[in-house]
GROMACS .gro file of C-alpha atoms in nm:
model
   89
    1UNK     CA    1   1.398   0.615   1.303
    2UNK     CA    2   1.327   0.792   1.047
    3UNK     CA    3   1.011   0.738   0.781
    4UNK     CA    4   1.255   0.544   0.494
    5UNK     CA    5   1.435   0.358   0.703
    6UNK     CA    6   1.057   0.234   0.914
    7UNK     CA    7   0.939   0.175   0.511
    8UNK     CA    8   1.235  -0.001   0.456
    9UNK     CA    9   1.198  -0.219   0.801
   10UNK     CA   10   0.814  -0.262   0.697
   11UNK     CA   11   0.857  -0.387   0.280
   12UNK     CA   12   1.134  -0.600   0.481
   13UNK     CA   13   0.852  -0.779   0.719
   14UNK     CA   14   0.621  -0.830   0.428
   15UNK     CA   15   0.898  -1.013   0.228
   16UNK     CA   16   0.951  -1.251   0.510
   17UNK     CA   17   0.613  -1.290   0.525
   18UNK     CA   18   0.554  -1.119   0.864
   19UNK     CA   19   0.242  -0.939   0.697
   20UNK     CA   20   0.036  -0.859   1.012
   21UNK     CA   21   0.353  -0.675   1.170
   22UNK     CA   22   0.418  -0.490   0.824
   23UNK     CA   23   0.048  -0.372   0.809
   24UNK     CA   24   0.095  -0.232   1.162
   25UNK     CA   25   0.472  -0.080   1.076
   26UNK     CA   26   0.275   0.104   0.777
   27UNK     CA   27  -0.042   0.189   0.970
   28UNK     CA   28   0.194   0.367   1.250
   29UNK     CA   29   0.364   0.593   0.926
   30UNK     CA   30   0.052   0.674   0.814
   31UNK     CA   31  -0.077   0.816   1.077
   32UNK     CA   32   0.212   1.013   1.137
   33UNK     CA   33   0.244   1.127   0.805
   34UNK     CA   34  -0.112   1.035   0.610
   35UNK     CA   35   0.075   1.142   0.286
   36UNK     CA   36   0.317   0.835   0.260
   37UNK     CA   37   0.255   0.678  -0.032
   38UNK     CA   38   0.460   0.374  -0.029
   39UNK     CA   39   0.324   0.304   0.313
   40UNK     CA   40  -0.018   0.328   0.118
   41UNK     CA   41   0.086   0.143  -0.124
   42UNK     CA   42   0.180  -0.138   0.041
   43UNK     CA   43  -0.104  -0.135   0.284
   44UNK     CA   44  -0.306  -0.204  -0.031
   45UNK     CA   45  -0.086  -0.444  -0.125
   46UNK     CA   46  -0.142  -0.631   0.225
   47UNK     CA   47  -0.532  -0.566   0.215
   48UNK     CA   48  -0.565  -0.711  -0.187
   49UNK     CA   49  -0.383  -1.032  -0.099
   50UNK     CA   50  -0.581  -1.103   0.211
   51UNK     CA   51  -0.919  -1.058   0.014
   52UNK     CA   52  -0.970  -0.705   0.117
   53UNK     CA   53  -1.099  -0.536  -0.182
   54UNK     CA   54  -1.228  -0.192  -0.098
   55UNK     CA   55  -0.930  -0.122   0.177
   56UNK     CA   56  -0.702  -0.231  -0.090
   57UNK     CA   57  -0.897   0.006  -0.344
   58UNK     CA   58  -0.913   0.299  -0.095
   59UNK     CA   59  -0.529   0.238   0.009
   60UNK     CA   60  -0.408   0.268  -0.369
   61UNK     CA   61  -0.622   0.571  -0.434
   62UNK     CA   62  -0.423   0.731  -0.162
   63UNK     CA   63  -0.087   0.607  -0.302
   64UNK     CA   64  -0.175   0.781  -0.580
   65UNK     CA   65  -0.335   1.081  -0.471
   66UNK     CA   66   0.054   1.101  -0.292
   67UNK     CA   67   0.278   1.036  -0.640
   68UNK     CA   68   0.059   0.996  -0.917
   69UNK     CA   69   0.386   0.953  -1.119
   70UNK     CA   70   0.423   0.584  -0.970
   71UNK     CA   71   0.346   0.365  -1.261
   72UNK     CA   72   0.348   0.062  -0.986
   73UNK     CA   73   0.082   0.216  -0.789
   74UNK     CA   74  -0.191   0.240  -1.127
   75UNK     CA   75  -0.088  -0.138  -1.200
   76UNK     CA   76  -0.158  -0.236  -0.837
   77UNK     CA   77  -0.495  -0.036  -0.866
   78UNK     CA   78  -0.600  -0.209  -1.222
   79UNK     CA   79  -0.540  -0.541  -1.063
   80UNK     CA   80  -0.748  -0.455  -0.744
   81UNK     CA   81  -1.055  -0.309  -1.025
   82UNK     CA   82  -0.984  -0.634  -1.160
   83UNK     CA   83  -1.055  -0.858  -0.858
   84UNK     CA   84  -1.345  -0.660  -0.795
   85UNK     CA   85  -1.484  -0.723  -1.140
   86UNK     CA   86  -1.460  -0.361  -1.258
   87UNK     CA   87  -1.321  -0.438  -1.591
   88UNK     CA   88  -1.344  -0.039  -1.708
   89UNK     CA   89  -1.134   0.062  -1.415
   0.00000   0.00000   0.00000
């Protein structure tokens, strides 16, 4: 299968609130291709709503290390510097 189609499969979990088995789906792409940045991005995503501030942090920095021109990942990441009480970032 390819890489979209496992994204796809994963965003799909996380909306039916299979979260655990999304994190994994993403975890696999990753490490088969560290430069995914919706897989990133949603790992973040996973991590920030379970309380997970500095995986969520270092999960978005990657997203946008991968497509900086993804306007979702930067308001992701100044919700994250929120939670963590960095009001500057």
């Amino acid at each position: 299968m390819s890489i979209p189609a496992r994204l796809q499969a994963a965003f799909g979990l996380f909306q039916s609130g299979q979260v655990e088995a999304a994190a994994k789906a993403c975890a696999a792409i990753v490490r088969e291709a560290p430069a995914t940045a919706d897989a990133h991005h949603l790992l973040g995503i996973i991590a920030f709503r379970t309380g997970q501030i500095n995986e969520a942090a270092a999960h978005d920095d990657r997203a946008i290390r991968a497509d900086p021109r993804q306007p979702e990942f930067r308001n992701t990441r100044g919700a994250i510097a929120r939670a963590a009480g960095d009001l500057a970032g």
